[in-house]
PDB file of C-alpha atoms in Angstrom:
ATOM      1  CA  MET A 931     -40.747 -83.891   4.561  1.00 53.00           C
ATOM      2  CA  THR A 932     -39.936 -84.837   0.957  1.00 70.00           C
ATOM      3  CA  SER A 933     -41.256 -82.110  -1.938  1.00 87.00           C
ATOM      4  CA  PRO A 934     -43.464 -83.200  -4.495  1.00 85.00           C
ATOM      5  CA  ALA A 935     -40.992 -82.871  -7.478  1.00 86.00           C
ATOM      6  CA  LEU A 936     -38.832 -85.696  -5.684  1.00 90.00           C
ATOM      7  CA  ARG A 937     -41.413 -87.918  -5.016  1.00 89.00           C
ATOM      8  CA  LEU A 938     -42.276 -87.429  -8.960  1.00 89.00           C
ATOM      9  CA  ILE A 939     -38.901 -88.099  -9.460  1.00 90.00           C
ATOM     10  CA  ALA A 940     -38.883 -91.669  -7.351  1.00 91.00           C
ATOM     11  CA  ALA A 941     -42.212 -92.868  -8.918  1.00 91.00           C
ATOM     12  CA  ARG A 942     -40.899 -92.083 -12.317  1.00 93.00           C
ATOM     13  CA  LEU A 943     -37.600 -94.450 -11.871  1.00 94.00           C
ATOM     14  CA  LEU A 944     -39.538 -96.846 -10.362  1.00 95.00           C
ATOM     15  CA  THR A 945     -42.027 -97.091 -12.760  1.00 94.00           C
ATOM     16  CA  TRP A 946     -39.279 -97.496 -15.599  1.00 95.00           C
ATOM     17  CA  ALA A 947     -37.902 -99.998 -13.422  1.00 96.00           C
ATOM     18  CA  ILE A 948     -40.594-101.918 -13.009  1.00 96.00           C
ATOM     19  CA  SER A 949     -41.378-102.002 -16.827  1.00 97.00           C
ATOM     20  CA  LEU A 950     -37.679-102.956 -17.511  1.00 97.00           C
ATOM     21  CA  VAL A 951     -38.213-106.230 -15.076  1.00 97.00           C
ATOM     22  CA  VAL A 952     -41.876-106.552 -17.061  1.00 97.00           C
ATOM     23  CA  GLY A 953     -39.933-105.853 -20.529  1.00 97.00           C
ATOM     24  CA  ALA A 954     -37.362-108.570 -19.460  1.00 97.00           C
ATOM     25  CA  VAL A 955     -39.988-111.325 -17.972  1.00 96.00           C
ATOM     26  CA  TYR A 956     -41.937-110.718 -21.786  1.00 96.00           C
ATOM     27  CA  GLY A 957     -38.817-111.136 -23.294  1.00 94.00           C
ATOM     28  CA  THR A 958     -37.419-114.089 -21.499  1.00 93.00           C
ATOM     29  CA  ALA A 959     -40.883-115.997 -22.680  1.00 93.00           C
ATOM     30  CA  ALA A 960     -41.240-114.285 -25.987  1.00 93.00           C
ATOM     31  CA  THR A 961     -37.698-115.172 -26.792  1.00 90.00           C
ATOM     32  CA  VAL A 962     -38.043-119.069 -25.780  1.00 89.00           C
ATOM     33  CA  ALA A 963     -41.064-119.667 -27.336  1.00 89.00           C
ATOM     34  CA  HIS A 964     -40.751-117.618 -30.726  1.00 87.00           C
ATOM     35  CA  ALA A 965     -39.848-120.754 -32.936  1.00 84.00           C
ATOM     36  CA  PHE A 966     -42.871-122.601 -32.001  1.00 87.00           C
ATOM     37  CA  THR A 967     -44.455-123.741 -35.277  1.00 86.00           C
ATOM     38  CA  VAL A 968     -47.359-125.513 -35.954  1.00 90.00           C
ATOM     39  CA  ILE A 969     -47.514-126.730 -39.539  1.00 89.00           C
ATOM     40  CA  GLY A 970     -44.862-124.760 -40.781  1.00 82.00           C
ATOM     41  CA  LEU A 971     -46.302-121.538 -39.603  1.00 89.00           C
ATOM     42  CA  PRO A 972     -44.497-119.590 -37.261  1.00 90.00           C
ATOM     43  CA  LEU A 973     -47.007-119.069 -34.512  1.00 93.00           C
ATOM     44  CA  GLY A 974     -44.715-118.663 -31.758  1.00 91.00           C
ATOM     45  CA  LEU A 975     -43.067-115.637 -34.096  1.00 92.00           C
ATOM     46  CA  VAL A 976     -46.298-114.204 -34.281  1.00 95.00           C
ATOM     47  CA  LEU A 977     -47.078-114.065 -30.907  1.00 95.00           C
ATOM     48  CA  ALA A 978     -44.566-113.209 -29.473  1.00 95.00           C
ATOM     49  CA  ILE A 979     -44.674-110.011 -31.938  1.00 96.00           C
ATOM     50  CA  VAL A 980     -48.382-109.219 -31.620  1.00 96.00           C
ATOM     51  CA  GLY A 981     -47.658-109.443 -27.218  1.00 95.00           C
ATOM     52  CA  THR A 982     -44.395-107.322 -27.187  1.00 96.00           C
ATOM     53  CA  GLY A 983     -46.256-104.846 -29.428  1.00 96.00           C
ATOM     54  CA  GLY A 984     -49.316-104.697 -27.436  1.00 96.00           C
ATOM     55  CA  LEU A 985     -46.696-104.779 -24.496  1.00 96.00           C
ATOM     56  CA  LEU A 986     -45.113-101.750 -25.559  1.00 96.00           C
ATOM     57  CA  VAL A 987     -48.018 -99.984 -26.571  1.00 95.00           C
ATOM     58  CA  ALA A 988     -49.857-100.530 -23.201  1.00 95.00           C
ATOM     59  CA  PHE A 989     -47.110 -99.313 -21.774  1.00 95.00           C
ATOM     60  CA  ARG A 990     -47.041 -96.068 -23.572  1.00 93.00           C
ATOM     61  CA  ALA A 991     -50.569 -95.532 -23.324  1.00 92.00           C
ATOM     62  CA  LEU A 992     -51.156 -95.922 -19.838  1.00 92.00           C
ATOM     63  CA  THR A 993     -48.183 -94.196 -18.460  1.00 91.00           C
ATOM     64  CA  GLY A 994     -48.662 -91.716 -21.181  1.00 88.00           C
ATOM     65  CA  ASP A 995     -44.421 -91.185 -21.397  1.00 89.00           C
ATOM     66  CA  ARG A 996     -42.248 -92.442 -24.136  1.00 93.00           C
ATOM     67  CA  TRP A 997     -39.049 -93.819 -21.246  1.00 94.00           C
ATOM     68  CA  THR A 998     -41.813 -95.971 -19.929  1.00 95.00           C
ATOM     69  CA  ALA A 999     -41.843 -97.652 -23.020  1.00 95.00           C
ATOM     70  CA  LEU A1000     -38.470 -97.566 -23.676  1.00 96.00           C
ATOM     71  CA  ALA A1001     -37.656 -99.056 -20.890  1.00 97.00           C
ATOM     72  CA  GLY A1002     -39.625-102.304 -21.449  1.00 96.00           C
ATOM     73  CA  GLY A1003     -38.483-102.228 -24.805  1.00 96.00           C
ATOM     74  CA  LEU A1004     -34.870-102.060 -23.538  1.00 97.00           C
ATOM     75  CA  GLY A1005     -35.872-105.284 -21.585  1.00 97.00           C
ATOM     76  CA  VAL A1006     -37.294-107.161 -24.135  1.00 96.00           C
ATOM     77  CA  LEU A1007     -33.771-106.370 -26.047  1.00 95.00           C
ATOM     78  CA  LEU A1008     -31.360-107.226 -23.162  1.00 95.00           C
ATOM     79  CA  ALA A1009     -33.740-110.892 -22.590  1.00 93.00           C
ATOM     80  CA  THR A1010     -33.529-111.519 -26.225  1.00 91.00           C
ATOM     81  CA  PHE A1011     -29.740-110.937 -26.481  1.00 90.00           C
ATOM     82  CA  VAL A1012     -29.059-112.675 -23.609  1.00 88.00           C
ATOM     83  CA  PHE A1013     -31.094-115.491 -24.270  1.00 84.00           C
ATOM     84  CA  SER A1014     -30.111-115.982 -27.699  1.00 80.00           C
ATOM     85  CA  ASN A1015     -26.364-116.800 -27.155  1.00 75.00           C
ATOM     86  CA  VAL A1016     -24.968-120.070 -26.256  1.00 72.00           C
ATOM     87  CA  GLY A1017     -23.893-119.887 -22.230  1.00 70.00           C
ATOM     88  CA  PRO A1018     -20.531-120.191 -21.021  1.00 74.00           C
ATOM     89  CA  GLY A1019     -20.550-123.961 -20.684  1.00 71.00           C
ATOM     90  CA  GLY A1020     -21.878-124.447 -23.908  1.00 65.00           C
ATOM     91  CA  SER A1021     -26.066-124.855 -23.368  1.00 63.00           C
ATOM     92  CA  ALA A1022     -28.378-123.060 -25.378  1.00 67.00           C
ATOM     93  CA  ILE A1023     -31.554-121.865 -24.025  1.00 68.00           C
ATOM     94  CA  VAL A1024     -33.211-121.695 -27.450  1.00 70.00           C
ATOM     95  CA  ALA A1025     -32.915-124.643 -29.732  1.00 65.00           C
ATOM     96  CA  PRO A1026     -31.001-123.861 -32.606  1.00 68.00           C
ATOM     97  CA  ALA A1027     -32.956-123.091 -36.624  1.00 69.00           C
ATOM     98  CA  THR A1028     -33.318-125.586 -39.011  1.00 73.00           C
ATOM     99  CA  ASP A1029     -32.942-124.474 -42.836  1.00 78.00           C
ATOM    100  CA  ALA A1030     -36.636-124.108 -42.747  1.00 77.00           C
ATOM    101  CA  THR A1031     -36.781-122.210 -39.704  1.00 78.00           C
ATOM    102  CA  ALA A1032     -33.464-120.376 -39.926  1.00 81.00           C
ATOM    103  CA  TRP A1033     -35.526-117.337 -40.655  1.00 87.00           C
ATOM    104  CA  ILE A1034     -37.772-117.391 -37.761  1.00 86.00           C
ATOM    105  CA  PRO A1035     -34.640-115.884 -35.153  1.00 85.00           C
ATOM    106  CA  VAL A1036     -33.091-113.611 -37.958  1.00 85.00           C
ATOM    107  CA  ALA A1037     -36.891-112.505 -38.170  1.00 89.00           C
ATOM    108  CA  TRP A1038     -37.628-111.933 -34.281  1.00 90.00           C
ATOM    109  CA  THR A1039     -34.184-110.584 -33.588  1.00 89.00           C
ATOM    110  CA  ILE A1040     -35.016-107.457 -36.466  1.00 93.00           C
ATOM    111  CA  ALA A1041     -38.673-106.996 -34.944  1.00 94.00           C
ATOM    112  CA  VAL A1042     -37.610-106.210 -31.356  1.00 93.00           C
ATOM    113  CA  PRO A1043     -35.983-102.843 -31.835  1.00 95.00           C
ATOM    114  CA  ILE A1044     -38.262-102.284 -34.899  1.00 96.00           C
ATOM    115  CA  LEU A1045     -41.320-102.226 -32.344  1.00 95.00           C
ATOM    116  CA  VAL A1046     -39.594-100.731 -29.838  1.00 95.00           C
ATOM    117  CA  ALA A1047     -38.508 -97.935 -32.478  1.00 96.00           C
ATOM    118  CA  LEU A1048     -42.119 -97.687 -33.708  1.00 96.00           C
ATOM    119  CA  VAL A1049     -43.843 -97.023 -30.316  1.00 94.00           C
ATOM    120  CA  VAL A1050     -41.245 -94.855 -28.524  1.00 94.00           C
ATOM    121  CA  ALA A1051     -41.215 -91.989 -31.686  1.00 94.00           C
ATOM    122  CA  TRP A1052     -44.805 -92.667 -32.259  1.00 90.00           C
ATOM    123  CA  PRO A1053     -46.049 -89.090 -32.276  1.00 85.00           C
ATOM    124  CA  ASP A1054     -47.971 -87.558 -29.545  1.00 80.00           C
ATOM    125  CA  LEU A1055     -51.656 -87.268 -30.545  1.00 73.00           C
ATOM    126  CA  ARG A1056     -53.629 -86.091 -27.601  1.00 72.00           C
ATOM    127  CA  PRO A1057     -54.969 -82.433 -27.934  1.00 75.00           C
ATOM    128  CA  ARG A1058     -52.764 -80.230 -25.490  1.00 71.00           C
ATOM    129  CA  ALA A1059     -54.214 -77.815 -23.444  1.00 67.00           C
ATOM    130  CA  THR A1060     -55.548 -74.953 -23.224  1.00 63.00           C
ATOM    131  CA  ASP A1061     -55.364 -72.322 -20.560  1.00 57.00           C
ATOM    132  CA  ASP A1062     -58.511 -69.847 -19.541  1.00 61.00           C
ATOM    133  CA  ARG A1063     -57.576 -66.965 -22.556  1.00 64.00           C
ATOM    134  CA  GLY A1064     -57.387 -70.192 -25.208  1.00 59.00           C
ATOM    135  CA  ALA A1065     -54.138 -70.199 -25.305  1.00 56.00           C
ATOM    136  CA  ARG A1066     -52.166 -73.354 -25.768  1.00 57.00           C
ATOM    137  CA  ALA A1067     -50.246 -74.146 -22.310  1.00 53.00           C
TER     138      ALA A1067
END
């Protein structure tokens, strides 16, 4: 029989792994679509930033764990790094920016680590549990 502590550790590791994979999938989609513009407005960038922020906040809120949000954020960062570079054959998944849109990939590259840092570093605002004597646990 396995102990409850081992099951808890296994569950946490599995949660972090799933979060990393989901973050990488979302990061791939956001990295490919961030350059989409409509009438000169960076709609893809806005949706990528809002969606990534929402994903990371959801990880943190649903699990109450900073490490889960960090794992998801690392997945997004990894996907952004991998799919923003030119491949070994010289091909690129993300189209190069024009002079008018050169700031969009820079903004996406800077926004991802800032979002991860904000969500992971945000203080835990839940009230602390107290025991029967009124002392904080």
